């Protein structure tokens, strides 16, 4: 089945130690998104790629970076994780028009020790 | 600009009784509207979407929603709740000139046996 895959599902990292989360899709969608979701909150958009064009949200900390080497893969890099970065990170894809829904991956639960 | 207000942060129903989740929106442009469901530690799953076609939208798992432009509402209903409906529900809007989602704060649904 076509889908959005996130690895790993659970990630533990140490305070200040760089970590990379990965997302892949078999839907061939133009747009890939990264969201941060903290407990009992709605997802918060960090950034997205429309094809190769990177779009950063104004309030996304510089500590968060992203790479999209090809259509299928997108990575979220946290350069120096702090305790406040512990959250669920969701990857999503869409075809890019307003009428198109986003397809979400299962998420990666990040713990910072 | 667009925004979404979910009028209930928590809804508790008995199994087999109707469920109503209320959502009001504001949007500068003709919006697309979505309801997503999120079970614990999972990604978001699309329940249904409205994109300027029929105002009564049927989704998966017996859910439906009605778009009422005059009331700027998009309430979600299900005639008979099942235990598996216990989850977090997000009402989401995107204007016709954009493809980024604006989330409501979410409604937690509890189903009593």
mmCIF file of C-alpha atoms in Angstrom:
data_model
loop_
_atom_site.group_PDB
_atom_site.id
_atom_site.type_symbol
_atom_site.label_atom_id
_atom_site.label_comp_id
_atom_site.label_asym_id
_atom_site.label_seq_id
_atom_site.Cartn_x
_atom_site.Cartn_y
_atom_site.Cartn_z
ATOM 1 C CA UNK A 1 0.000 0.000 0.000
ATOM 2 C CA UNK A 2 1.140 3.535 -0.739
ATOM 3 C CA UNK A 3 1.994 5.208 2.494
ATOM 4 C CA UNK A 4 4.089 7.577 4.588
ATOM 5 C CA UNK A 5 6.752 5.834 6.647
ATOM 6 C CA UNK A 6 8.660 7.300 9.564
ATOM 7 C CA UNK A 7 11.745 5.859 11.202
ATOM 8 C CA UNK A 8 12.403 5.292 13.952
ATOM 9 C CA UNK A 9 9.052 5.213 15.753
ATOM 10 C CA UNK A 10 10.764 5.997 19.056
ATOM 11 C CA UNK A 11 14.018 7.888 19.453
ATOM 12 C CA UNK A 12 15.921 8.702 22.619
ATOM 13 C CA UNK A 13 18.720 11.236 22.462
ATOM 14 C CA UNK A 14 20.825 13.092 24.954
ATOM 15 C CA UNK A 15 20.601 16.795 25.630
ATOM 16 C CA UNK A 16 22.658 18.569 22.948
ATOM 17 C CA UNK A 17 23.354 15.454 20.859
ATOM 18 C CA UNK A 18 22.293 15.861 17.211
ATOM 19 C CA UNK A 19 19.507 13.616 16.016
ATOM 20 C CA UNK A 20 17.953 12.909 12.621
ATOM 21 C CA UNK A 21 14.439 11.679 11.973
ATOM 22 C CA UNK A 22 13.485 10.259 8.609
ATOM 23 C CA UNK A 23 10.369 10.141 6.493
ATOM 24 C CA UNK A 24 9.708 8.397 3.212
ATOM 25 C CA UNK A 25 6.652 8.255 0.971
ATOM 26 C CA UNK A 26 5.451 6.047 -1.844
ATOM 27 C CA UNK A 27 2.671 8.442 -2.869
ATOM 28 C CA UNK A 28 4.865 10.548 -5.185
ATOM 29 C CA UNK A 29 3.421 13.705 -3.644
ATOM 30 C CA UNK A 30 4.939 17.104 -4.315
ATOM 31 C CA UNK A 31 4.763 18.430 -0.781
ATOM 32 C CA UNK A 32 6.307 17.021 2.372
ATOM 33 C CA UNK A 33 5.703 18.572 5.790
ATOM 34 C CA UNK A 34 7.212 18.252 9.246
ATOM 35 C CA UNK A 35 5.077 18.913 12.312
ATOM 36 C CA UNK A 36 5.900 18.980 15.993
ATOM 37 C CA UNK A 37 3.146 17.817 18.336
ATOM 38 C CA UNK A 38 3.402 18.147 22.089
ATOM 39 C CA UNK A 39 1.124 16.395 24.518
ATOM 40 C CA UNK A 40 -2.556 17.362 24.272
ATOM 41 C CA UNK A 41 -1.839 19.944 21.557
ATOM 42 C CA UNK A 42 -2.527 20.236 17.862
ATOM 43 C CA UNK A 43 0.344 19.610 15.455
ATOM 44 C CA UNK A 44 2.503 22.667 14.785
ATOM 45 C CA UNK A 45 4.001 23.077 11.328
ATOM 46 C CA UNK A 46 7.784 23.451 11.381
ATOM 47 C CA UNK A 47 8.474 23.630 7.631
ATOM 48 C CA UNK A 48 7.626 22.041 4.338
ATOM 49 C CA UNK A 49 9.085 21.324 0.934
ATOM 50 C CA UNK A 50 7.144 21.946 -2.253
ATOM 51 C CA UNK A 51 9.238 19.811 -4.590
ATOM 52 C CA UNK A 52 12.739 21.179 -3.905
ATOM 53 C CA UNK A 53 11.584 24.527 -2.544
ATOM 54 C CA UNK A 54 12.043 24.785 1.213
ATOM 55 C CA UNK A 55 9.539 26.845 3.225
ATOM 56 C CA UNK A 56 10.344 27.572 6.841
ATOM 57 C CA UNK A 57 7.711 28.760 9.300
ATOM 58 C CA UNK A 58 8.644 32.086 10.862
ATOM 59 C CA UNK A 59 8.660 30.763 14.416
ATOM 60 C CA UNK A 60 10.612 27.550 13.777
ATOM 61 C CA UNK A 61 13.836 27.638 15.806
ATOM 62 C CA UNK A 62 17.141 27.588 13.927
ATOM 63 C CA UNK A 63 17.916 24.395 15.818
ATOM 64 C CA UNK A 64 15.596 22.572 13.405
ATOM 65 C CA UNK A 65 16.764 21.869 9.871
ATOM 66 C CA UNK A 66 15.449 19.739 7.045
ATOM 67 C CA UNK A 67 16.715 18.007 3.926
ATOM 68 C CA UNK A 68 14.870 16.542 0.984
ATOM 69 C CA UNK A 69 17.366 14.713 -1.235
ATOM 70 C CA UNK A 70 14.684 13.362 -3.577
ATOM 71 C CA UNK A 71 10.896 13.153 -3.968
ATOM 72 C CA UNK A 72 10.561 10.168 -1.683
ATOM 73 C CA UNK A 73 12.650 11.125 1.326
ATOM 74 C CA UNK A 74 12.712 13.984 3.792
ATOM 75 C CA UNK A 75 14.775 14.344 6.963
ATOM 76 C CA UNK A 76 14.399 16.408 10.100
ATOM 77 C CA UNK A 77 17.658 17.326 11.813
ATOM 78 C CA UNK A 78 17.705 18.693 15.332
ATOM 79 C CA UNK A 79 21.175 20.100 15.834
ATOM 80 C CA UNK A 80 21.228 20.463 19.604
ATOM 81 C CA UNK A 81 18.126 19.000 21.189
ATOM 82 C CA UNK A 82 16.879 20.555 24.373
ATOM 83 C CA UNK A 83 14.440 19.137 26.889
ATOM 84 C CA UNK A 84 11.727 21.290 25.336
ATOM 85 C CA UNK A 85 12.138 19.509 22.003
ATOM 86 C CA UNK A 86 10.740 16.276 23.383
ATOM 87 C CA UNK A 87 7.602 15.687 21.342
ATOM 88 C CA UNK A 88 5.956 13.614 18.648
ATOM 89 C CA UNK A 89 7.252 14.542 15.201
ATOM 90 C CA UNK A 90 4.849 13.935 12.346
ATOM 91 C CA UNK A 91 5.662 13.818 8.668
ATOM 92 C CA UNK A 92 2.916 14.409 6.126
ATOM 93 C CA UNK A 93 2.593 14.599 2.354
ATOM 94 C CA UNK A 94 0.124 16.094 -0.090
ATOM 95 C CA UNK A 95 -0.298 16.902 -3.759
ATOM 96 C CA UNK A 96 -0.033 20.573 -2.939
ATOM 97 C CA UNK A 97 -3.392 22.119 -3.776
ATOM 98 C CA UNK A 98 -5.796 23.499 -1.161
ATOM 99 C CA UNK A 99 -8.363 20.797 -1.884
ATOM 100 C CA UNK A 100 -5.926 17.974 -1.287
ATOM 101 C CA UNK A 101 -5.721 16.351 2.097
ATOM 102 C CA UNK A 102 -2.481 15.579 3.850
ATOM 103 C CA UNK A 103 -1.423 12.024 4.513
ATOM 104 C CA UNK A 104 0.334 11.557 7.833
ATOM 105 C CA UNK A 105 2.939 9.079 8.919
ATOM 106 C CA UNK A 106 2.707 7.312 12.296
ATOM 107 C CA UNK A 107 5.115 9.764 13.904
ATOM 108 C CA UNK A 108 8.399 9.533 15.789
ATOM 109 C CA UNK A 109 8.274 9.996 19.553
ATOM 110 C CA UNK A 110 11.429 11.858 20.589
ATOM 111 C CA UNK A 111 12.658 11.712 24.164
ATOM 112 C CA UNK A 112 15.513 13.954 25.303
ATOM 113 C CA UNK A 113 17.428 12.864 28.407
ATOM 114 C CA UNK B 1 -6.275 34.664 7.549
ATOM 115 C CA UNK B 2 -8.050 31.565 8.724
ATOM 116 C CA UNK B 3 -8.776 30.073 12.099
ATOM 117 C CA UNK B 4 -10.628 27.153 13.578
ATOM 118 C CA UNK B 5 -12.484 26.904 16.872
ATOM 119 C CA UNK B 6 -13.480 23.549 18.283
ATOM 120 C CA UNK B 7 -16.149 24.364 20.778
ATOM 121 C CA UNK B 8 -15.635 21.365 23.060
ATOM 122 C CA UNK B 9 -12.283 20.269 24.409
ATOM 123 C CA UNK B 10 -13.741 17.007 25.699
ATOM 124 C CA UNK B 11 -16.837 15.005 24.781
ATOM 125 C CA UNK B 12 -17.976 11.921 26.674
ATOM 126 C CA UNK B 13 -20.660 9.625 25.270
ATOM 127 C CA UNK B 14 -22.062 6.197 25.973
ATOM 128 C CA UNK B 15 -21.479 3.434 23.462
ATOM 129 C CA UNK B 16 -24.325 3.323 20.952
ATOM 130 C CA UNK B 17 -25.365 6.965 21.437
ATOM 131 C CA UNK B 18 -24.822 9.829 18.960
ATOM 132 C CA UNK B 19 -21.624 11.847 18.847
ATOM 133 C CA UNK B 20 -21.493 15.552 17.970
ATOM 134 C CA UNK B 21 -18.217 17.445 17.671
ATOM 135 C CA UNK B 22 -18.611 21.145 16.962
ATOM 136 C CA UNK B 23 -16.323 23.230 14.776
ATOM 137 C CA UNK B 24 -16.515 26.849 13.620
ATOM 138 C CA UNK B 25 -14.095 28.403 11.189
ATOM 139 C CA UNK B 26 -13.139 31.697 9.658
ATOM 140 C CA UNK B 27 -11.407 32.050 6.335
ATOM 141 C CA UNK B 28 -10.683 34.898 3.958
ATOM 142 C CA UNK B 29 -11.077 32.609 0.981
ATOM 143 C CA UNK B 30 -13.417 29.762 0.145
ATOM 144 C CA UNK B 31 -12.069 27.079 2.413
ATOM 145 C CA UNK B 32 -11.480 23.388 2.245
ATOM 146 C CA UNK B 33 -12.391 21.753 5.538
ATOM 147 C CA UNK B 34 -11.244 18.464 7.017
ATOM 148 C CA UNK B 35 -11.758 16.311 10.063
ATOM 149 C CA UNK B 36 -8.841 14.170 11.200
ATOM 150 C CA UNK B 37 -8.740 11.570 13.964
ATOM 151 C CA UNK B 38 -5.704 10.646 16.039
ATOM 152 C CA UNK B 39 -5.552 7.584 18.237
ATOM 153 C CA UNK B 40 -2.956 7.544 21.043
ATOM 154 C CA UNK B 41 0.637 7.507 19.797
ATOM 155 C CA UNK B 42 -0.496 7.325 16.181
ATOM 156 C CA UNK B 43 -0.476 9.686 13.217
ATOM 157 C CA UNK B 44 -3.517 11.555 11.981
ATOM 158 C CA UNK B 45 -6.058 9.832 9.774
ATOM 159 C CA UNK B 46 -8.448 11.683 7.481
ATOM 160 C CA UNK B 47 -12.107 11.113 8.368
ATOM 161 C CA UNK B 48 -13.663 13.313 5.698
ATOM 162 C CA UNK B 49 -13.221 16.513 3.713
ATOM 163 C CA UNK B 50 -15.309 19.299 2.222
ATOM 164 C CA UNK B 51 -14.032 20.990 -0.932
ATOM 165 C CA UNK B 52 -16.992 23.016 -2.274
ATOM 166 C CA UNK B 53 -19.048 20.112 -3.565
ATOM 167 C CA UNK B 54 -21.941 18.603 -1.585
ATOM 168 C CA UNK B 55 -22.428 20.297 1.774
ATOM 169 C CA UNK B 56 -23.167 17.018 3.550
ATOM 170 C CA UNK B 57 -20.001 14.978 3.523
ATOM 171 C CA UNK B 58 -19.805 11.311 4.414
ATOM 172 C CA UNK B 59 -16.576 9.896 5.722
ATOM 173 C CA UNK B 60 -15.117 6.699 7.026
ATOM 174 C CA UNK B 61 -16.348 4.701 10.028
ATOM 175 C CA UNK B 62 -19.873 6.130 9.851
ATOM 176 C CA UNK B 63 -18.899 9.773 10.403
ATOM 177 C CA UNK B 64 -20.410 12.659 8.488
ATOM 178 C CA UNK B 65 -20.189 16.444 8.593
ATOM 179 C CA UNK B 66 -22.278 19.283 7.235
ATOM 180 C CA UNK B 67 -20.796 22.475 5.866
ATOM 181 C CA UNK B 68 -22.973 25.480 6.740
ATOM 182 C CA UNK B 69 -21.604 28.623 5.194
ATOM 183 C CA UNK B 70 -24.134 30.916 6.864
ATOM 184 C CA UNK B 71 -23.078 29.626 10.283
ATOM 185 C CA UNK B 72 -19.405 29.107 9.347
ATOM 186 C CA UNK B 73 -19.654 25.674 10.882
ATOM 187 C CA UNK B 74 -18.509 22.173 10.011
ATOM 188 C CA UNK B 75 -19.807 19.927 12.786
ATOM 189 C CA UNK B 76 -18.931 16.227 12.851
ATOM 190 C CA UNK B 77 -21.525 13.622 13.772
ATOM 191 C CA UNK B 78 -21.922 9.886 14.117
ATOM 192 C CA UNK B 79 -25.262 8.283 14.938
ATOM 193 C CA UNK B 80 -23.898 5.527 17.150
ATOM 194 C CA UNK B 81 -20.573 5.681 18.979
ATOM 195 C CA UNK B 82 -18.293 2.677 19.202
ATOM 196 C CA UNK B 83 -15.568 2.065 21.753
ATOM 197 C CA UNK B 84 -12.990 2.363 18.974
ATOM 198 C CA UNK B 85 -14.084 5.975 18.385
ATOM 199 C CA UNK B 86 -12.282 7.049 21.553
ATOM 200 C CA UNK B 87 -9.569 9.359 20.208
ATOM 201 C CA UNK B 88 -8.571 12.973 19.555
ATOM 202 C CA UNK B 89 -10.390 14.750 16.734
ATOM 203 C CA UNK B 90 -9.079 17.781 14.868
ATOM 204 C CA UNK B 91 -11.073 20.147 12.696
ATOM 205 C CA UNK B 92 -8.828 21.668 10.044
ATOM 206 C CA UNK B 93 -9.243 24.447 7.478
ATOM 207 C CA UNK B 94 -7.206 25.539 4.503
ATOM 208 C CA UNK B 95 -8.118 28.490 2.301
ATOM 209 C CA UNK B 96 -8.429 28.126 -1.446
ATOM 210 C CA UNK B 97 -5.215 30.087 -2.024
ATOM 211 C CA UNK B 98 -3.000 27.981 0.239
ATOM 212 C CA UNK B 99 -2.227 24.383 1.050
ATOM 213 C CA UNK B 100 -1.126 24.686 4.664
ATOM 214 C CA UNK B 101 -3.483 23.414 7.324
ATOM 215 C CA UNK B 102 -4.860 25.439 10.230
ATOM 216 C CA UNK B 103 -5.767 23.141 13.101
ATOM 217 C CA UNK B 104 -8.345 23.492 15.791
ATOM 218 C CA UNK B 105 -7.221 22.737 19.330
ATOM 219 C CA UNK B 106 -8.745 19.271 19.223
ATOM 220 C CA UNK B 107 -11.602 17.463 20.947
ATOM 221 C CA UNK B 108 -10.957 14.394 23.075
ATOM 222 C CA UNK B 109 -13.725 11.817 22.752
ATOM 223 C CA UNK B 110 -14.311 9.301 25.515
ATOM 224 C CA UNK B 111 -16.732 6.424 24.987
ATOM 225 C CA UNK B 112 -18.299 4.795 28.042
ATOM 226 C CA UNK B 113 -19.294 1.142 27.945
#
